[in-house]
Each structure stands twice: as structure tokens, then as C-alpha cells.
CSV table of C-alpha atoms and ligand atoms in Angstrom, one decimal:
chain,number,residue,atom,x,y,z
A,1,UNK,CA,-3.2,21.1,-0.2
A,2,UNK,CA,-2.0,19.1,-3.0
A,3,UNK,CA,1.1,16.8,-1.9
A,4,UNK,CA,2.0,15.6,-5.7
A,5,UNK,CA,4.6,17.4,-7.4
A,6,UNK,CA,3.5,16.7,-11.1
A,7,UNK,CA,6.3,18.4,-12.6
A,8,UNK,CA,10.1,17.2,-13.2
A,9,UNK,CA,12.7,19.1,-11.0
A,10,UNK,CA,15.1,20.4,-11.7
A,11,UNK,CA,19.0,19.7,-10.6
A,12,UNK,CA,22.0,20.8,-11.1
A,13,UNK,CA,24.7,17.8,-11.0
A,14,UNK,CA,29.1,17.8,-11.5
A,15,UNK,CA,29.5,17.0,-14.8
A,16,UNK,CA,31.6,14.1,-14.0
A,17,UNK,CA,29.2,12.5,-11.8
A,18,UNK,CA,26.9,12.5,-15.4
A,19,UNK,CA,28.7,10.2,-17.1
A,20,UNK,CA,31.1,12.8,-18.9
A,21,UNK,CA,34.6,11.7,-19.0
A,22,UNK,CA,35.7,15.7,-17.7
A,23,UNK,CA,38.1,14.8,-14.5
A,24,UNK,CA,41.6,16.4,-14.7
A,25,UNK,CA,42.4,12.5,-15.9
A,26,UNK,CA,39.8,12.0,-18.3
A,27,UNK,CA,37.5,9.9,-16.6
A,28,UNK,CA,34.1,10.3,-15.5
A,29,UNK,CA,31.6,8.5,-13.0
A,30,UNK,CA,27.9,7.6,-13.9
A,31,UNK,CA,26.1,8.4,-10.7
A,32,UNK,CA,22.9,9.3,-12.4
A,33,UNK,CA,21.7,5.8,-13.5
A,34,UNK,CA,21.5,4.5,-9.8
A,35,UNK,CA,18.2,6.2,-10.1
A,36,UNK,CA,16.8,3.7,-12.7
A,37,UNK,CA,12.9,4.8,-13.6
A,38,UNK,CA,13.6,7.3,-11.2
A,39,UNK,CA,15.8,9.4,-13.4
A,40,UNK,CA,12.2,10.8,-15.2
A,41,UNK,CA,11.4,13.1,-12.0
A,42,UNK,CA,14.8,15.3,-12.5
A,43,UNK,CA,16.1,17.0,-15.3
A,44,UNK,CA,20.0,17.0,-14.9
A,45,UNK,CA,21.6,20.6,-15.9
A,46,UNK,CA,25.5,19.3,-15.5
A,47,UNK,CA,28.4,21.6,-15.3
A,48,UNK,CA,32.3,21.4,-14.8
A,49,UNK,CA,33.8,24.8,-13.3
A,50,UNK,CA,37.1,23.4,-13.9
A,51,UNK,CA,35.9,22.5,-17.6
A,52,UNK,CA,34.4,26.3,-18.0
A,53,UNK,CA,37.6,27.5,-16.7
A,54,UNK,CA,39.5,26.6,-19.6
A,55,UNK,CA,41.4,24.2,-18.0
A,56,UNK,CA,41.0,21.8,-20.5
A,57,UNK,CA,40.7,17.8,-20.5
A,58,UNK,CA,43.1,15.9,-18.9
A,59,UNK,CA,44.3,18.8,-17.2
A,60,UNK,CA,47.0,19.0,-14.2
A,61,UNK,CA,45.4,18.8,-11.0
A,62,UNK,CA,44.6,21.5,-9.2
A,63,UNK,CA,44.7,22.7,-4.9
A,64,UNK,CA,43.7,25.0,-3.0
A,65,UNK,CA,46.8,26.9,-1.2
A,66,UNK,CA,46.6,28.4,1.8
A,67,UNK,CA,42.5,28.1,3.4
A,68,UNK,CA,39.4,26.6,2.1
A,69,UNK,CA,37.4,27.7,-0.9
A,70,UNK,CA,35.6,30.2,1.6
A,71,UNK,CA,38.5,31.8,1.5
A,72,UNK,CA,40.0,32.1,-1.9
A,73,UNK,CA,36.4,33.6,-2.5
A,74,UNK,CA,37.7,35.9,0.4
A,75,UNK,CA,40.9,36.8,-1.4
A,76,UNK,CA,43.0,35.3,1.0
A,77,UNK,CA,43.7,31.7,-0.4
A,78,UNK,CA,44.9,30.6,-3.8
A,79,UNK,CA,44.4,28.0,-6.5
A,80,UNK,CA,47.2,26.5,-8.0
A,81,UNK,CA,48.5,23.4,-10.4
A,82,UNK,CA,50.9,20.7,-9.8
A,83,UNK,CA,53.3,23.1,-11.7
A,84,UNK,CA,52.8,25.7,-9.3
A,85,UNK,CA,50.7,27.7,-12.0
A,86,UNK,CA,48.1,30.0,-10.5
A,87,UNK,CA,44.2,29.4,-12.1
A,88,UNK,CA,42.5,31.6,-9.3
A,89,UNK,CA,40.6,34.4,-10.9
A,90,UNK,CA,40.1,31.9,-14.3
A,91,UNK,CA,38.4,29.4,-11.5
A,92,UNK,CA,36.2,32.0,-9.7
A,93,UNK,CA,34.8,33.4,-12.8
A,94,UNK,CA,33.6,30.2,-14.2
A,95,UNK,CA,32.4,28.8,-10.8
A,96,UNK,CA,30.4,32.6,-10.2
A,97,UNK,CA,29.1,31.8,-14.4
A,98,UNK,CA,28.1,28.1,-13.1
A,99,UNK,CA,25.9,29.8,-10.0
A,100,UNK,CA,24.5,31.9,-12.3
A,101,UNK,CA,23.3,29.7,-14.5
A,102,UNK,CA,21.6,27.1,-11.8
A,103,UNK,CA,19.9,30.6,-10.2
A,104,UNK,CA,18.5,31.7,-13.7
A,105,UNK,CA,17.2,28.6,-14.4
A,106,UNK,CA,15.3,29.0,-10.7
A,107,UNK,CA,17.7,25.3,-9.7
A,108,UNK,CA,18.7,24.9,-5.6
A,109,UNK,CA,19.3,21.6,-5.6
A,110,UNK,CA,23.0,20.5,-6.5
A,111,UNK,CA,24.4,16.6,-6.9
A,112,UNK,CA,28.4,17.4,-6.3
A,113,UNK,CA,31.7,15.3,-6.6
A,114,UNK,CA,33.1,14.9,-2.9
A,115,UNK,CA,36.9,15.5,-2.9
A,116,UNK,CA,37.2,18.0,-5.8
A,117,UNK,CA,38.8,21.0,-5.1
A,118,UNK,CA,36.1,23.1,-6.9
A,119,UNK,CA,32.8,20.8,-6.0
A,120,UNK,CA,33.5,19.2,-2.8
A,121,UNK,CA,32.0,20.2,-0.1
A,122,UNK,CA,33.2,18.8,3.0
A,123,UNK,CA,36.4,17.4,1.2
A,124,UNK,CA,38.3,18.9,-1.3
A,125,UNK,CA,41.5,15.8,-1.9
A,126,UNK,CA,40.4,12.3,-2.6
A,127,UNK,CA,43.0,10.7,-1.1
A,128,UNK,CA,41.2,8.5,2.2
A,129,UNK,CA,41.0,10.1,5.4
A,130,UNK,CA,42.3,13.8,4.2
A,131,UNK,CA,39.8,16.6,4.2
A,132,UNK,CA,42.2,19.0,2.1
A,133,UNK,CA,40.6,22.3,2.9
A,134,UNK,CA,36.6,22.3,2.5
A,135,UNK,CA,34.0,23.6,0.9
A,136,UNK,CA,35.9,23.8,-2.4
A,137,UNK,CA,35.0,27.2,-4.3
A,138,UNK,CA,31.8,26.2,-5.9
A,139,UNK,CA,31.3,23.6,-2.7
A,140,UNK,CA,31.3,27.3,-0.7
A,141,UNK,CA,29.3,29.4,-3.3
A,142,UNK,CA,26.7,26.5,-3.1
A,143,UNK,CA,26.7,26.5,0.3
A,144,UNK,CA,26.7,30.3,1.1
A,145,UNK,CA,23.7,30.5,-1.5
A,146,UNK,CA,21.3,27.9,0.6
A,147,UNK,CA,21.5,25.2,-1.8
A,148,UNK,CA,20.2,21.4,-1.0
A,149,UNK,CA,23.3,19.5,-1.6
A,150,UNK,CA,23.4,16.2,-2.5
A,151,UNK,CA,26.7,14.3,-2.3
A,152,UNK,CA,26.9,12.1,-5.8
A,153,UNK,CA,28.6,9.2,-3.7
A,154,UNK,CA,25.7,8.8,-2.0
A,155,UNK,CA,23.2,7.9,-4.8
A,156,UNK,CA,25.1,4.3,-5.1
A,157,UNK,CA,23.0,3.5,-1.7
A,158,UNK,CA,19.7,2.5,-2.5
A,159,UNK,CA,18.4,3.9,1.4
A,160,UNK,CA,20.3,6.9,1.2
A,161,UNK,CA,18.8,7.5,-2.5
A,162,UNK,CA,15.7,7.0,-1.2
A,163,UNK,CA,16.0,9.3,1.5
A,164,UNK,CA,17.4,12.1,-0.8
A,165,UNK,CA,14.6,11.8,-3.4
A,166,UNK,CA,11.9,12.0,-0.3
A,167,UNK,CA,13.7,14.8,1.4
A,168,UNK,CA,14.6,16.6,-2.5
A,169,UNK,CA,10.6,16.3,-3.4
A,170,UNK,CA,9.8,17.4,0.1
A,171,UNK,CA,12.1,20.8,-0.2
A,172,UNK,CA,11.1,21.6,-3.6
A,173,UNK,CA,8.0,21.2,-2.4
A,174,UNK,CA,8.1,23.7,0.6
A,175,UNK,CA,10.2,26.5,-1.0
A,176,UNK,CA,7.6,26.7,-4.0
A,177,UNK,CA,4.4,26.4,-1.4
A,178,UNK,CA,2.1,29.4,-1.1
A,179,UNK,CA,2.2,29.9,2.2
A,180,UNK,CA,0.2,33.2,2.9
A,181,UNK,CA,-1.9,33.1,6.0
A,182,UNK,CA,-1.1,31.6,9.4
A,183,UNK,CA,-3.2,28.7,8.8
A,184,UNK,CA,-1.5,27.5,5.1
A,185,UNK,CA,1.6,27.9,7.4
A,186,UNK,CA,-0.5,25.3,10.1
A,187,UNK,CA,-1.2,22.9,7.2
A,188,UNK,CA,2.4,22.6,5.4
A,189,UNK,CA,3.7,22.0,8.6
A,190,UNK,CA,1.5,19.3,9.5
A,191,UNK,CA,2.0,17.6,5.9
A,192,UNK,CA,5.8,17.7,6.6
A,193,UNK,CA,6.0,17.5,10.5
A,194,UNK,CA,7.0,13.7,11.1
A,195,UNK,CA,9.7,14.2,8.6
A,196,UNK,CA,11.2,17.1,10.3
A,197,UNK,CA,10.5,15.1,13.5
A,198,UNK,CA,12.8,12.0,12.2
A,199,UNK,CA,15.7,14.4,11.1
A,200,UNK,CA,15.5,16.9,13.9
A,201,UNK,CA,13.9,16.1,16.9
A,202,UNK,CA,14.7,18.9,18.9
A,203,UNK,CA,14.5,21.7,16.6
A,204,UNK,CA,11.3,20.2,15.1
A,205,UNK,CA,9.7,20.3,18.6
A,206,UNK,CA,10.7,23.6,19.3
A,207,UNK,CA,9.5,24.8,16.3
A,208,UNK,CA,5.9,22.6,16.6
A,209,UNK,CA,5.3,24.5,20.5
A,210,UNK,CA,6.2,27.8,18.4
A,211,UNK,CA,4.1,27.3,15.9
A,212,UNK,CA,1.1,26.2,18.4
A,213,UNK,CA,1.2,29.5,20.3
A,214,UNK,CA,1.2,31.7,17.5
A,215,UNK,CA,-1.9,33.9,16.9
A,216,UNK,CA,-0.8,36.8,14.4
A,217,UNK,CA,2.1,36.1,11.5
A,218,UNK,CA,3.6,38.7,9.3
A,219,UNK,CA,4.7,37.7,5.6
A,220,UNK,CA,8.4,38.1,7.2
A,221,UNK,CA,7.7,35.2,9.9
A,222,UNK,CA,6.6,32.8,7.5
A,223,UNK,CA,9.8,33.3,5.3
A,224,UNK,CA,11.7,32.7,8.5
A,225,UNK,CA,9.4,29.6,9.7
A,226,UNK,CA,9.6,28.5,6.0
A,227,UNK,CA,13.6,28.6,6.3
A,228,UNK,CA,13.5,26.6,9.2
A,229,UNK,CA,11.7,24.0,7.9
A,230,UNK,CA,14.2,23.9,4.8
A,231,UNK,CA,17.2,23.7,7.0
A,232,UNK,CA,15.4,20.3,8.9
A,233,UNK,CA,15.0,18.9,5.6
A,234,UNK,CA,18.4,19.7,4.3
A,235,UNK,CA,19.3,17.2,7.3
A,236,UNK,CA,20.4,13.6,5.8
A,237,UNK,CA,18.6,10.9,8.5
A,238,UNK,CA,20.2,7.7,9.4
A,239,UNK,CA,19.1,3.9,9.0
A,240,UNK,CA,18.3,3.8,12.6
A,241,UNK,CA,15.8,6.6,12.2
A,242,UNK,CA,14.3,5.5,8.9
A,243,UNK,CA,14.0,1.7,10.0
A,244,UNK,CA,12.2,3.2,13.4
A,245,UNK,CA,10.0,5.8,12.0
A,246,UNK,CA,9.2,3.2,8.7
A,247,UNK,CA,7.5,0.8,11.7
A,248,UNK,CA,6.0,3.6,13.3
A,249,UNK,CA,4.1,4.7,10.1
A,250,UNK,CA,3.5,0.9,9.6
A,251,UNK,CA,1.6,0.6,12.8
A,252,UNK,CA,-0.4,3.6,12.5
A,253,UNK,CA,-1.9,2.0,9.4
A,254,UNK,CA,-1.7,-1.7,10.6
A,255,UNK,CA,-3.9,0.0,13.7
A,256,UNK,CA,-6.3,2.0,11.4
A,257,UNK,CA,-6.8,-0.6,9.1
A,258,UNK,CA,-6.2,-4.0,11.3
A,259,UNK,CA,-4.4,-5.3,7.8
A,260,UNK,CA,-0.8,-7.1,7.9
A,261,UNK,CA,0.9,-6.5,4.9
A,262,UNK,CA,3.4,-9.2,3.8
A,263,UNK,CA,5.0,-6.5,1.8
A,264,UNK,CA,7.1,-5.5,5.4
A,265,UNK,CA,8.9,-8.1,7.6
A,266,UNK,CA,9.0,-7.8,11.5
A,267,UNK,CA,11.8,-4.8,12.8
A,268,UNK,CA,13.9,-7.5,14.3
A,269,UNK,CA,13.8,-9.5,10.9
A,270,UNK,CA,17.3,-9.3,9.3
A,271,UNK,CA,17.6,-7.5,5.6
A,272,UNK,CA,19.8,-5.6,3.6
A,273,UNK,CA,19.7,-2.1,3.0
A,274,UNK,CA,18.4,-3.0,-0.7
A,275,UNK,CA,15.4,-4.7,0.4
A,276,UNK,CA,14.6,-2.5,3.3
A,277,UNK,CA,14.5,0.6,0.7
A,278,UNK,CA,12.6,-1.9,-1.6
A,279,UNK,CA,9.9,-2.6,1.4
A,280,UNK,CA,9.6,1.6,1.8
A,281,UNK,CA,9.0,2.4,-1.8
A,282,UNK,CA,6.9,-0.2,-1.9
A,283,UNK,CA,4.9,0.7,1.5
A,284,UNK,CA,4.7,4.1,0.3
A,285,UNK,CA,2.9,3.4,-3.1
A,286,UNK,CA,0.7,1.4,-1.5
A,287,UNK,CA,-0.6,3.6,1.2
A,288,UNK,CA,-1.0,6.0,-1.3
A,289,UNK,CA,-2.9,4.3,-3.4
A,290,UNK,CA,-5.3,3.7,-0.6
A,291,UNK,CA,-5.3,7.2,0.4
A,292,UNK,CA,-2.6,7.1,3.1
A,293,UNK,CA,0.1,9.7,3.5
A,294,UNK,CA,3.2,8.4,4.7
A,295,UNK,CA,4.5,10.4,7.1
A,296,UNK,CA,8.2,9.7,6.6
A,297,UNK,CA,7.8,10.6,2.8
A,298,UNK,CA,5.1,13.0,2.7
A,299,UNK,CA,5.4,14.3,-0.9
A,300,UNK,CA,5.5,12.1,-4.1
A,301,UNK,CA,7.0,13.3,-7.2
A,302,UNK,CA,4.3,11.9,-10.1
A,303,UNK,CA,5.8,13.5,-12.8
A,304,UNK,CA,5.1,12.5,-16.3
A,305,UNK,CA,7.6,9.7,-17.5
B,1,SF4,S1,34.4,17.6,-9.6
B,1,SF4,FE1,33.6,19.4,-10.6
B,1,SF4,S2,35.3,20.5,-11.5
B,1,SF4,FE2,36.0,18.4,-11.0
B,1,SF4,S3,35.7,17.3,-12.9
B,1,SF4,FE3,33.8,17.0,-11.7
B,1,SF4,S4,32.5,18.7,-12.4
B,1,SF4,FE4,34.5,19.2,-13.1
């Protein structure tokens, strides 16, 4: 099975995480150019709900009143402005336009502003250490729809960035896999395993011992094994588990091969977080250029720049 995406994917992204100056104050972050060359794999579709709602730029800030977003899309919350103006059914139709939009362009992967009332997801108020009432309504229409959510903060780490573009290719890669017979089913999950494994021991174990015992598979199992898989890779991992699952790749191919490569320094060797992503990306083209996979980033995105 091929494990190069050779095509750009596609991402929906808050428009003011883009670089457009569409907050309710008129600013704007640039989120995107943390990516650097990187950038050429994704093509950005950005929308503001709050922008498509007529709201207009600056605009008075708006809350939700009463629940979460969850429940304004249940009818039992409300959106309001500072004035005390109600923007409720103006918001809902634009963020219900926005979903539209990402599903007809076939898009399931969304970079959102934390602490927004309309995008955040687990916060909708930016002041520190308030959660407001999460998701916020296009936070909960995201999230009720499955998608892979990305939080636009997160992109200013250079480890977490590298662990969302592996895990992003790796999804994209699964959802769109034709998967028809029990044993394409046996080979995406060994291509994707010792991800799953560093994200989600347990359920990835379970699911391996499933898997193993299997004999027969209908089309419907293999949707519900593919979802399974998805949800493991929706799962951010942490520097412990990356540092520890970098070395164990390392030594598989340090044993196989009986090469050192100066490109990696020992575990217990201190380094920032910019060089330790700098060793992976650079571990990761290298064993692929010899024919290695790297278990911790099984799927490459090669598209054209
Ligand atoms: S968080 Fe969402 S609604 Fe708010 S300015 Fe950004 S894109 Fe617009």
C-alpha cells in the first residue's frame, strides 16, 4: 500500500488565525506561517461565522447565555452582545453555511481559535483560567460532525506542529484508504499501529487482539474498525511519549542497520523542544530515504510544492 499522500489537503482554518484582521477588535493572528515550507501540503479554506453573520468588523463582543454552544444548537441557550442584543439565529445560520461549505468541499480537518465563542472548542472566553461555556457553536457543530480539530495555538510549538501534521497526514490518509477485504484492513493497521500504540495504549491493544481473532468482516465492521482507528489518531500525544517512542524507532534501525546517526543525541542529552522536532523531521526523511518507515510518523505528505 502506498504511504505517500501526493496530493495537498485540504483544511478548513478561523479566519483570524489566517492572518485576517476579522476579530470583534480588528485584529488578526498569523498562525499559518509557523508552518514555513510546510504550508505547500495544505490548502487553507478560512471562514469567520461571526464575519458571515453580519456582524460586521470591529463588532461588539459576543457570549453565550445560559449553556454551551451544544445547547444554543439545542434551543435552549442564547447568543448575545455586550448591549444585550440577541444574534442567535443570525449566528446559527452562518456557522450551519460555514459546515456546509467545509463538507462540500469533502474538508474534516479544522484549525480553530481557542476562546471564541463561535470557534472554541474547549474554551469559549479568553480571559486565563475561565472556560466560559464550551464547545462554542461551530466548536459543537465541528465536533458533533467528527471533525479532526486542530487548536491554532498550538501550531506556534514546533513538537506539537509536528505531531499534528504526522497525525493530520495519517487521518487523511485512513479515512480516504480502500479498505475492502479483511486483509487491506490487516495492512492499514499494521502501517499505522505504533502510532495508535503511542497515543492510545489501551484501546490500541484491544483493538490489535481484536483484530487478530477475526476471521470473517462485513463492509459494516470495517467502517466501525476504520472509526476506531480515527478516534486514536484524533488523540494529541505528549513529549514524553514522542521523545520515548522517537528512541524506540531509533533503535530498531540503529539494530537493523548497526549505524549511529549523529543526526540524534542520547535520550538523557538535554535539548529544546525546537531541536528535538528538528532531530524527528530530520530522522524521518532519512529513514525514508533509505526505505525505512518510521513508525511514529507512518505517512508522509510529498505533495508537489
Ligand atoms: S474566532 Fe471564529 S468567529 Fe471569531 S474572529 Fe476568529 S474566525 Fe471569526
Amino acid at each position: 500500500m502506498e504511504t505517500v499522500l501526493k496530493r495537498k489537503i485540504k483544511v478548513g482554518i478561523s479566519e483570524c488565525c489566517f492572518g485576517s484582521k476579522v476579530r470583534y477588535n480588528g485584529k488578526g493572528f498569523d498562525y499559518v506561517k509557523n508552518f514555513g515550507r510546510e504550508k505547500e501540503q495544505f490548502i487553507f479554506y478560512p471562514l469567520c461565522p461571526e464575519c458571515l453573520a453580519g456582524l460586521g468588523v470591529p463588532r461588539t463582543p459576543i457570549s453565550i447565555k445560559g449553556g454551551s454552544g451544544e445547547d444554543v444548537l439545542q434551543g435552549t441557550a442564547k447568543i448575545k452582545n455586550r448591549k444585550g442584543e440577541e444574534v442567535t439565529d443570525k449566528l446559527i445560520k452562518a456557522c450551519e453555511f460555514s459546515l456546509e461549505l467545509l463538507k462540500s468541499e469533502g474538508i474534516y480537518i479544522y484549525m480553530y481559535k481557542e476562546g471564541s465563542p463561535s470557534c472554541g472548542v474547549y474554551r469559549t472566553t479568553l480571559k486565563d483560567k475561565r472556560l466560559g461555556n464550551p464547545p462554542g457553536i461551530f466548536g459543537a457543530m465541528l465536533l458533533n460532525e467528527g471533525f479532526f480539530l486542530v487548536c491554532a495555538d498550538d501550531l506556534e510549538s514546533p513538537i506539537k506542529r509536528w505531531d499534528i501534521v504526522r497525525r493530520v497526514n495519517a487521518f487523511t490518509w485512513i479515512k480516504e484508504a480502500e479498505i475492502e477485504n479483511i486483509n487491506q484492513l490487516y495492512e492499514v493497521w499494521h502501517i499505522v499501529k505504533f502510532l495508535c500504540q503511542e497515543l492510545d495504549e489501551k484501546t490500541s491493544r484491544s483493538l490489535g487482539h481484536e483484530l487478530s481473532i477475526l476471521d470473517n468482516i462485513q463492509k459494516e465492521d470495517i467502517e466501525k474498525y476504520r472509526k476506531t482507528i480515527l478516534e486514536i489518531i484524533r488523540k494529541p500525544s505528549t513529549l514524553k511519549k514522542i521523545k520515548g517512542w522517537m528512541w524506540k524507532n531509533y533503535s530498531y534501525y540503529r539494530k537493523n542497520k548497526g549505524i549511529e546517526l549523529d543526526i540524534v543525541k542520547e535520550p538523557t542529552d538535554l535539548r529544546s523542544n525546537t531541536i528535538l522536532a528538528e532531530e524527528l523531521i530530520k530522522l524521518e526523511i532519512k529513514l525514508y530515504g533509505e526505505g525505512y518507515s518510521f513508525g511514529s510518523s507512518p505517512i508522509l505528505n510529498r505533495a508537489k510544492r
